[in-house]
PDB file of C-alpha atoms in Angstrom:
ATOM      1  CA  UNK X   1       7.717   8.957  -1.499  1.00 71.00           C
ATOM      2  CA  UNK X   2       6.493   7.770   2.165  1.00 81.00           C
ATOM      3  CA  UNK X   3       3.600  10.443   2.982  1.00 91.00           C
ATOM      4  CA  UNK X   4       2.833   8.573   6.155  1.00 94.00           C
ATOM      5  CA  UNK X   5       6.148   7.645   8.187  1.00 94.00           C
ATOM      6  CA  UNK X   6       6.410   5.621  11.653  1.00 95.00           C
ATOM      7  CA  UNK X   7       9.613   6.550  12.908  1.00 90.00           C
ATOM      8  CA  UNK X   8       9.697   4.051  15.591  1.00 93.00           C
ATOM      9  CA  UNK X   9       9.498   0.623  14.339  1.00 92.00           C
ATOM     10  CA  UNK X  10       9.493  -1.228  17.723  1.00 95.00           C
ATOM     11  CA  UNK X  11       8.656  -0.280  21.346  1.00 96.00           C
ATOM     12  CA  UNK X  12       8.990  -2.223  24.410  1.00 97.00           C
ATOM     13  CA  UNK X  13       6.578  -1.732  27.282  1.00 97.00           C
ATOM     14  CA  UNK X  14       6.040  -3.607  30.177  1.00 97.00           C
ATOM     15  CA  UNK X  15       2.354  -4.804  30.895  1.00 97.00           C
ATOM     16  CA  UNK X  16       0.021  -2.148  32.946  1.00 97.00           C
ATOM     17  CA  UNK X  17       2.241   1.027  31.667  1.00 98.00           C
ATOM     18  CA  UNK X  18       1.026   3.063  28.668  1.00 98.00           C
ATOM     19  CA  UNK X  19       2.609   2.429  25.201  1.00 97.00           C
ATOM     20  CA  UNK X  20       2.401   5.220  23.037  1.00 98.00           C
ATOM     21  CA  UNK X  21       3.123   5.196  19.184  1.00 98.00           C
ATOM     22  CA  UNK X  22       3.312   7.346  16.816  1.00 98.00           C
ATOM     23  CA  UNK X  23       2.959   8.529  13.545  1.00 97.00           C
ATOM     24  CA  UNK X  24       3.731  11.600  11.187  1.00 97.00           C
ATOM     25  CA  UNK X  25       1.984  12.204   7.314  1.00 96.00           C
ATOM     26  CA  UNK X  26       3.291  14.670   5.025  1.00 95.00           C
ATOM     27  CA  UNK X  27       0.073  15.463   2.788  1.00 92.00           C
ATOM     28  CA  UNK X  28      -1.747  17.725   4.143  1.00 92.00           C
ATOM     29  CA  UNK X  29      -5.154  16.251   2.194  1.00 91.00           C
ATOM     30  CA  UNK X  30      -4.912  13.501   4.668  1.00 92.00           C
ATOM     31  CA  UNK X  31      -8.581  13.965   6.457  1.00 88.00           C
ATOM     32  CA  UNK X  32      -9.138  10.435   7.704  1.00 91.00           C
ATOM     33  CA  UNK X  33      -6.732   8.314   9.940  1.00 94.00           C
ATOM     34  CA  UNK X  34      -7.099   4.481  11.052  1.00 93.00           C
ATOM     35  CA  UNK X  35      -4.997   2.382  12.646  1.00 96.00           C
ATOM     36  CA  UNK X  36      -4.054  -1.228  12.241  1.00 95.00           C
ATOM     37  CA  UNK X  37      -3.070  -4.221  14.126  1.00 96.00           C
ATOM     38  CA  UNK X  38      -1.487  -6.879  12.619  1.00 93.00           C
ATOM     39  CA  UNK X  39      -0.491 -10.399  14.585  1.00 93.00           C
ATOM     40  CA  UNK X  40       1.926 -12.449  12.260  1.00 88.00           C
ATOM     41  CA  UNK X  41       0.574 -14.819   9.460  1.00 84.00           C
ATOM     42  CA  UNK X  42      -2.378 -12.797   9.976  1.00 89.00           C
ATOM     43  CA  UNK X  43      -3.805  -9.917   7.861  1.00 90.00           C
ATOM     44  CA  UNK X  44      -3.943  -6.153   9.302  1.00 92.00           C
ATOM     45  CA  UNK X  45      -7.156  -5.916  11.431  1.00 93.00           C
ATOM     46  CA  UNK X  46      -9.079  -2.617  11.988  1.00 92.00           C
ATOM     47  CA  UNK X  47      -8.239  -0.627  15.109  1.00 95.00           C
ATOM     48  CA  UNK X  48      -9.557   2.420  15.397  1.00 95.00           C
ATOM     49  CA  UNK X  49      -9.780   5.686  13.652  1.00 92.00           C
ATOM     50  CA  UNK X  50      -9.751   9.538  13.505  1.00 93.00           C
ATOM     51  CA  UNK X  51     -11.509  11.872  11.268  1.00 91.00           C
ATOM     52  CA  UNK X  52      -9.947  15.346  10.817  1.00 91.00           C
ATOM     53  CA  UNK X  53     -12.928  17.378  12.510  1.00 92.00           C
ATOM     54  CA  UNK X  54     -11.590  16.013  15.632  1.00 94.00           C
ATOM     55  CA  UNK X  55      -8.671  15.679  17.326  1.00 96.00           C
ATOM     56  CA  UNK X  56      -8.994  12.703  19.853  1.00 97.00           C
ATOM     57  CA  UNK X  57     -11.314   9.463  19.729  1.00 97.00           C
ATOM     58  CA  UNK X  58     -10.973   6.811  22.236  1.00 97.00           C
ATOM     59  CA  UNK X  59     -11.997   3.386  22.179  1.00 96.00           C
ATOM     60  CA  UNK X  60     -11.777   1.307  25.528  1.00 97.00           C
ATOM     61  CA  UNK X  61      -8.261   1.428  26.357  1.00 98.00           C
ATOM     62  CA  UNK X  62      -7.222   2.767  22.962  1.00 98.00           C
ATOM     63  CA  UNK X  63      -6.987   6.844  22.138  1.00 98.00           C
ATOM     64  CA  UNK X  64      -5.674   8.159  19.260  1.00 98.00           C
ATOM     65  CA  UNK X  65      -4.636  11.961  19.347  1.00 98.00           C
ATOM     66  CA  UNK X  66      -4.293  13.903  16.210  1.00 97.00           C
ATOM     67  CA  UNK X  67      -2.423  17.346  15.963  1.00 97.00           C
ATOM     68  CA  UNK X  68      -3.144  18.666  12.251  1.00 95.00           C
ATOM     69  CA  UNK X  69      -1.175  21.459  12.833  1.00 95.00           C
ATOM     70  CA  UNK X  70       1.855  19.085  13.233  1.00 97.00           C
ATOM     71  CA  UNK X  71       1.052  16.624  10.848  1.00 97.00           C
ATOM     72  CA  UNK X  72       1.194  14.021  13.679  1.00 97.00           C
ATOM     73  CA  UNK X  73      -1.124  11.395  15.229  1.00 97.00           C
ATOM     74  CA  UNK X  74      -0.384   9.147  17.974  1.00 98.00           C
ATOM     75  CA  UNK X  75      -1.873   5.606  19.752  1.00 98.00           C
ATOM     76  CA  UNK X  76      -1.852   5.385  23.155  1.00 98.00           C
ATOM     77  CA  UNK X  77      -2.887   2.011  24.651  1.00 98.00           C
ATOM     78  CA  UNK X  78      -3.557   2.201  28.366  1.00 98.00           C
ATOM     79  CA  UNK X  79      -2.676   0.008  30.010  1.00 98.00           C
ATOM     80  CA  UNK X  80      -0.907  -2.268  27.968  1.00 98.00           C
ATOM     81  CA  UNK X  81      -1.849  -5.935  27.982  1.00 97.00           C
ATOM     82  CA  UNK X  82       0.548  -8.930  26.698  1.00 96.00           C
ATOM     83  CA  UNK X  83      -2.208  -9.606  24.098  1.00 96.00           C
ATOM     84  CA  UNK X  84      -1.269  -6.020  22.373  1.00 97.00           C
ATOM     85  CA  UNK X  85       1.992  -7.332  21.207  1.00 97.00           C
ATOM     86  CA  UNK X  86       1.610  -7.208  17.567  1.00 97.00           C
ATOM     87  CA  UNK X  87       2.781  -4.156  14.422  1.00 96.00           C
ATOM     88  CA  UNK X  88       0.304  -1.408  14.529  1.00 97.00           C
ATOM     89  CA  UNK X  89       0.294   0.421  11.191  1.00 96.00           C
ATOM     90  CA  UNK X  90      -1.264   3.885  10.497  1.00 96.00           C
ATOM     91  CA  UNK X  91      -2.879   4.586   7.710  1.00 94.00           C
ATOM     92  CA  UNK X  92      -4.403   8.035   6.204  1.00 93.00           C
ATOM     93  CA  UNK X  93      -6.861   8.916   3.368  1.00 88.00           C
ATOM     94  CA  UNK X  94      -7.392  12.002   1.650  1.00 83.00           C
ATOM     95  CA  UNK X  95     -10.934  12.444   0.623  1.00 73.00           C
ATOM     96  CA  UNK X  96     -10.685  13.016  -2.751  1.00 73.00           C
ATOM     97  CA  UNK X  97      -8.915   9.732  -3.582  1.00 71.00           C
ATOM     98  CA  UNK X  98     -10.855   7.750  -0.130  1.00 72.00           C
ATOM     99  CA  UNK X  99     -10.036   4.049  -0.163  1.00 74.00           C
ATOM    100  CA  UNK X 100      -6.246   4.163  -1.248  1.00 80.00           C
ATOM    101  CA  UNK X 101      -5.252   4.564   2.215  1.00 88.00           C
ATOM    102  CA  UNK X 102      -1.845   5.183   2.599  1.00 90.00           C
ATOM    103  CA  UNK X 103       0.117   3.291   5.272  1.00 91.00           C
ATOM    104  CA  UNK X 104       3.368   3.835   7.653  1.00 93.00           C
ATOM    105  CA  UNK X 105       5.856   1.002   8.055  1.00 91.00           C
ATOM    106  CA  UNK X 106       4.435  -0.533  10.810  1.00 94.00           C
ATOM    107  CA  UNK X 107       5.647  -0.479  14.631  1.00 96.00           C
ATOM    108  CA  UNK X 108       6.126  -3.748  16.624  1.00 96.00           C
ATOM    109  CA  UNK X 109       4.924  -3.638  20.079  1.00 98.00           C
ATOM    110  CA  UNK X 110       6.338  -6.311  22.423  1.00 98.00           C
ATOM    111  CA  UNK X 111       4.597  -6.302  25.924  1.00 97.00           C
ATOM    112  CA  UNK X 112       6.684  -7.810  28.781  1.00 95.00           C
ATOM    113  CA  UNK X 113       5.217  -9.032  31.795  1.00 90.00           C
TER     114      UNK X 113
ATOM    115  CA  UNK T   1     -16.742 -16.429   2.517  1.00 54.00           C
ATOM    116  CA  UNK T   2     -16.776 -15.888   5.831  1.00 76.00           C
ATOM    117  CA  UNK T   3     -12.981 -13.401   5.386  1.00 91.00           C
ATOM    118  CA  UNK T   4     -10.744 -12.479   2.542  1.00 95.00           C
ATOM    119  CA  UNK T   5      -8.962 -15.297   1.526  1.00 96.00           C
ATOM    120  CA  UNK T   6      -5.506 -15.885  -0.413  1.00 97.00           C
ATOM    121  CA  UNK T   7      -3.690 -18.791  -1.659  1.00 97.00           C
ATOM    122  CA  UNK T   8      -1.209 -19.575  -1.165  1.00 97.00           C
ATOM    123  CA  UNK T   9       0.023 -18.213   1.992  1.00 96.00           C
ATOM    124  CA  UNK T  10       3.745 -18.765   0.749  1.00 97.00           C
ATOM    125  CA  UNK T  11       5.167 -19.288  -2.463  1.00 97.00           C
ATOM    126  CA  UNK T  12       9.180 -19.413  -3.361  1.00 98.00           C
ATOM    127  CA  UNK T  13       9.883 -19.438  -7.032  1.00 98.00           C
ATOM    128  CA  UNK T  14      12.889 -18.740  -8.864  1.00 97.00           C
ATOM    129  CA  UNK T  15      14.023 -15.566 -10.633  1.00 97.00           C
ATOM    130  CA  UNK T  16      12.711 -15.059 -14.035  1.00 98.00           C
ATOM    131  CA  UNK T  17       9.583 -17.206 -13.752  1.00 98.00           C
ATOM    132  CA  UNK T  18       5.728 -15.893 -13.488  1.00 98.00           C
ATOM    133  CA  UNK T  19       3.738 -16.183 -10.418  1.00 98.00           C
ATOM    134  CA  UNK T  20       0.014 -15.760 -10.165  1.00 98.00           C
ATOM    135  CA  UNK T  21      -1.683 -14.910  -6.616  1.00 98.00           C
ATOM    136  CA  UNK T  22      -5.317 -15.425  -5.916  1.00 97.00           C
ATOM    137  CA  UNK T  23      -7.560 -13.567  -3.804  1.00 97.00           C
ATOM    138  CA  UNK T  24     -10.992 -14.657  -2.663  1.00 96.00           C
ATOM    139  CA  UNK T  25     -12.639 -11.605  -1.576  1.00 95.00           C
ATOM    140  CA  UNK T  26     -15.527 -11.580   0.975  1.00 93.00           C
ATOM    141  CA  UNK T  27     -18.740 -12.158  -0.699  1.00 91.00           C
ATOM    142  CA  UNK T  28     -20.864  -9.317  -1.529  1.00 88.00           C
ATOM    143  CA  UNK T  29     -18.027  -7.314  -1.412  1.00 90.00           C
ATOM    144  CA  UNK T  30     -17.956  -4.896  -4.327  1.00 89.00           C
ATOM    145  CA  UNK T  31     -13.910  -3.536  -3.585  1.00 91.00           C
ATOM    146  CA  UNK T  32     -10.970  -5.556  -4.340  1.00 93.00           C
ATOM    147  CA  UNK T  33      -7.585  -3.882  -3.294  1.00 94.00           C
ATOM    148  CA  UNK T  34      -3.688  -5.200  -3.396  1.00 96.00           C
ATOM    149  CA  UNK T  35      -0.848  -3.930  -1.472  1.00 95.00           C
ATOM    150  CA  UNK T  36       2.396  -5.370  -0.678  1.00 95.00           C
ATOM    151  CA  UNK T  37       4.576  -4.736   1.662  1.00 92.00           C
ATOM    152  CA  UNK T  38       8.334  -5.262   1.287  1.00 92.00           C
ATOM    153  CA  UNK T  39      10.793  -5.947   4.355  1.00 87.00           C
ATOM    154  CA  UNK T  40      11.053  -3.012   6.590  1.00 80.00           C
ATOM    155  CA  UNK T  41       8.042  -1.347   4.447  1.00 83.00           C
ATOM    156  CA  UNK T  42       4.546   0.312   4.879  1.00 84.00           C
ATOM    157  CA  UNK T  43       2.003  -1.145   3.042  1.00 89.00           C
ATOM    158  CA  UNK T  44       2.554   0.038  -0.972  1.00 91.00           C
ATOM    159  CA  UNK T  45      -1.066   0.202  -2.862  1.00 91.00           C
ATOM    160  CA  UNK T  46      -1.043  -1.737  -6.312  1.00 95.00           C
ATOM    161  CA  UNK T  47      -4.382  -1.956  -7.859  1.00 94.00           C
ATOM    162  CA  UNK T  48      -7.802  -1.086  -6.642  1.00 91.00           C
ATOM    163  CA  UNK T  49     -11.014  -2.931  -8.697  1.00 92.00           C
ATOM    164  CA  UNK T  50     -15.089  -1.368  -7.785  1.00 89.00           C
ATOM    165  CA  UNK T  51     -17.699  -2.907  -9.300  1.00 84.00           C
ATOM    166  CA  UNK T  52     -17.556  -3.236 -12.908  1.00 84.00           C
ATOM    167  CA  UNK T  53     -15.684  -0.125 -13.628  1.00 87.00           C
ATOM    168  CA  UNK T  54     -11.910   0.164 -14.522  1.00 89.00           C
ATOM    169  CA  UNK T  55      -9.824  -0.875 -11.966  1.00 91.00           C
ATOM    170  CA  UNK T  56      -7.105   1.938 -10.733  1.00 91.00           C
ATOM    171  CA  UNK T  57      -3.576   0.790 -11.112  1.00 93.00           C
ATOM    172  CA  UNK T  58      -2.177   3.166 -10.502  1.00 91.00           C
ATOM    173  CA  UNK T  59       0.493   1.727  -7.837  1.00 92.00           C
ATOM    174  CA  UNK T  60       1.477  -0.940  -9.813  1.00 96.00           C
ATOM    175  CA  UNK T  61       5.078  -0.879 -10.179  1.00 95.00           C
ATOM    176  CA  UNK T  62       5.938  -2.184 -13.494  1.00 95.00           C
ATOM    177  CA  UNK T  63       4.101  -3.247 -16.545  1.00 96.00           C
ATOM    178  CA  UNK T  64       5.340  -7.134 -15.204  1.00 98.00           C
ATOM    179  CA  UNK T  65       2.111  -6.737 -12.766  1.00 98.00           C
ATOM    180  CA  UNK T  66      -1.037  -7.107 -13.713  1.00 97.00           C
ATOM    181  CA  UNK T  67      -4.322  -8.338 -11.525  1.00 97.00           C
ATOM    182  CA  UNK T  68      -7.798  -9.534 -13.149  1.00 95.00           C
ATOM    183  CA  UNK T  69     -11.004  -9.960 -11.478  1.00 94.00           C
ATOM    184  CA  UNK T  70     -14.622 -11.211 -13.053  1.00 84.00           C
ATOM    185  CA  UNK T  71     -16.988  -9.628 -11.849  1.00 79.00           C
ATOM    186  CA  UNK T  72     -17.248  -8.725  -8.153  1.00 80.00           C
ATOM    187  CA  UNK T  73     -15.249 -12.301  -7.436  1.00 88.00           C
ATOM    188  CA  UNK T  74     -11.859 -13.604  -6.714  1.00 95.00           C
ATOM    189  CA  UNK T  75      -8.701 -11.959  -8.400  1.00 97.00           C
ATOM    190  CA  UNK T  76      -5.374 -12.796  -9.353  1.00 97.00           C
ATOM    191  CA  UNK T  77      -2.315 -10.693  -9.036  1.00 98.00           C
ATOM    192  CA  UNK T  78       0.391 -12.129 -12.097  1.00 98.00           C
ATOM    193  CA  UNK T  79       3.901 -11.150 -11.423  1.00 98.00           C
ATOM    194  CA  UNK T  80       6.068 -11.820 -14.801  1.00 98.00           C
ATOM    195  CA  UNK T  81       9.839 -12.870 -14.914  1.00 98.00           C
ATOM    196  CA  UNK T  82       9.788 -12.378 -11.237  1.00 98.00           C
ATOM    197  CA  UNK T  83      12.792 -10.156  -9.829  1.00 97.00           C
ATOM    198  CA  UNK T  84      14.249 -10.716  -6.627  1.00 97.00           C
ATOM    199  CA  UNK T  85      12.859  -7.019  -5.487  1.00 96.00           C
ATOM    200  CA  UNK T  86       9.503  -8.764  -5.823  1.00 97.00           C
ATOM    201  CA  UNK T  87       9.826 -10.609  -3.153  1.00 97.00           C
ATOM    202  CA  UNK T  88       7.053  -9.226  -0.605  1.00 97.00           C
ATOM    203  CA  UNK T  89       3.779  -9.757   1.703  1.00 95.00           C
ATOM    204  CA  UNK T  90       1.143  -9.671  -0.770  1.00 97.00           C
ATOM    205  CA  UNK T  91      -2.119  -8.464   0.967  1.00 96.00           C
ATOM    206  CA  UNK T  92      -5.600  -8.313  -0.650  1.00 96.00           C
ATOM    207  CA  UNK T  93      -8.410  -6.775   1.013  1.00 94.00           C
ATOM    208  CA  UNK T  94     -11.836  -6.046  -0.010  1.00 93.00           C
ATOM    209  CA  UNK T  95     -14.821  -3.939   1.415  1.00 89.00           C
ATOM    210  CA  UNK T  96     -18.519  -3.449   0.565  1.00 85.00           C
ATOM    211  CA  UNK T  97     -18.336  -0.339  -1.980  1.00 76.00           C
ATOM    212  CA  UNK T  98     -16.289   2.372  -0.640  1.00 71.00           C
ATOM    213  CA  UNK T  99     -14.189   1.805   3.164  1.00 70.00           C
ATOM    214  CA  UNK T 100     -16.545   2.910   5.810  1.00 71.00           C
ATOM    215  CA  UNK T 101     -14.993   4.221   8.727  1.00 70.00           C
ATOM    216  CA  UNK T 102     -13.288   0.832   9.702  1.00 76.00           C
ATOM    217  CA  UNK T 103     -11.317   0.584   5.977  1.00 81.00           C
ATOM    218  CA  UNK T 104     -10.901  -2.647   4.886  1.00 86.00           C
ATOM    219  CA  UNK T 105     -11.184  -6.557   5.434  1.00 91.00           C
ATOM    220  CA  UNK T 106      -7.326  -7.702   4.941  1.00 94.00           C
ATOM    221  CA  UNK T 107      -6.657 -11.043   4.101  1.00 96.00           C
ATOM    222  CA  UNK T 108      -3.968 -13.085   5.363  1.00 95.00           C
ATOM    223  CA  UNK T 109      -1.348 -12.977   2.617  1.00 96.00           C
ATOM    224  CA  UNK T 110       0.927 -14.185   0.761  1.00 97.00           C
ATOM    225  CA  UNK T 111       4.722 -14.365   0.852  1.00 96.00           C
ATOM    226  CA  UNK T 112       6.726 -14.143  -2.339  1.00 98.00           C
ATOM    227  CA  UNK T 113      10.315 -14.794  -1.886  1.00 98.00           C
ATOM    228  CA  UNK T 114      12.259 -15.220  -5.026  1.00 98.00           C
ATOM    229  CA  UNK T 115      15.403 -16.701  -5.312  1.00 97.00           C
TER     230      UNK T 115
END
């Protein structure tokens, strides 16, 4: 049972323009959000994150949105730089179970120059 | 250590036979988590060890996986009489007590393909 789906799993965007991914959970006990960056042979590396008490964070050129009412969060990375190609992964984590973070199946990102 | 560390970053063995994984967590670090992730997967939690209380395996899949750890050190994930649906990134992670706002500290890996 996926509670935390990413429906795209790759996007192409050419470098400067925005990329935007996204990312939909089914559990509404989902209060906390990260996402994830992964570069191959490498582990997933901490990207930024969302609590539920908001609904947008930002982070340099990374903002994630997140709509509760819609179950949906999204990553926007302006502007997009070669060095972003990678598989971003969101994760969430209910509260009453925090640290078993549940996580989507990952989008690849290819920036083209 | 300086970052989570597992060996061996790739292992192929064949169908049937026992594997065992090790994880060196960071040190200090009192949370010891594996996932895996399967081709075309999100990451599936296994097991989750705090401390010196009872680890939470709840996401293991079969009573073929197990995972140990001593104390607040390294750990070993032991796959028995391996089955091709095994075959899988094997993360660990660890993190000082509970995730703080920036989850965990994932290791590199490693990659089970059996044949």
């Amino acid at each position: 049972d996926q509670q935390v789906k990413q429906n795209s799993p790759s996007l192409s965007v050419q470098e400067g323009r925005i990329s935007i991914l996204n990312c939909d959970y089914t559990n509404s006990m989902f209060d906390y959000f990260l996402w994830y960056k992964k570069y191959p042979a490498e582990g997933p590396t901490f990207l930024i994150s969302i609590s539920s008490i908001k609904d947008k964070n930002e982070d340099g050129r990374f903002t994630v949105f997140l709509n509760k009412s819609a179950k949906h969060l999204s990553l926007h990375i302006v502007p997009s730089q070669p060095g972003d190609s990678a598989v971003y992964f969101c994760a969430a984590s209910p509260t009453d179970s925090w640290g078993k973070f549940q996580f989507g199946a990952g989008t690849q990102v290819v920036v083209t120059p | 250590g300086a970052g989570v560390s597992q060996s061996p970053s790739n292992k192929v063995t064949e169908k049937g036979k026992d594997v065992e994984l090790r994880c060196d967590p960071i040190s200090g670090h009192t949370a010891l988590y594996w996932y895996r992730q399967r081709l075309g997967q999100g990451l599936e939690f296994l097991i989750y060890f705090q401390g010196n209380s009872a680890p939470d395996k709840s996401g293991l899949p079969s009573d073929r996986f197990s995972a140990e750890r001593t104390g607040e050190s390294v750990s070993t994930l032991t796959i028995q009489r391996t089955q091709q649906e095994d075959s899988a990134v094997y993360l660990c992670a660890s993190s000082l007590g509970l995730p703080g706002p920036y989850g965990y500290t994932f290791g590199s890996g490693t990659r089970l393909t059996v044949v």
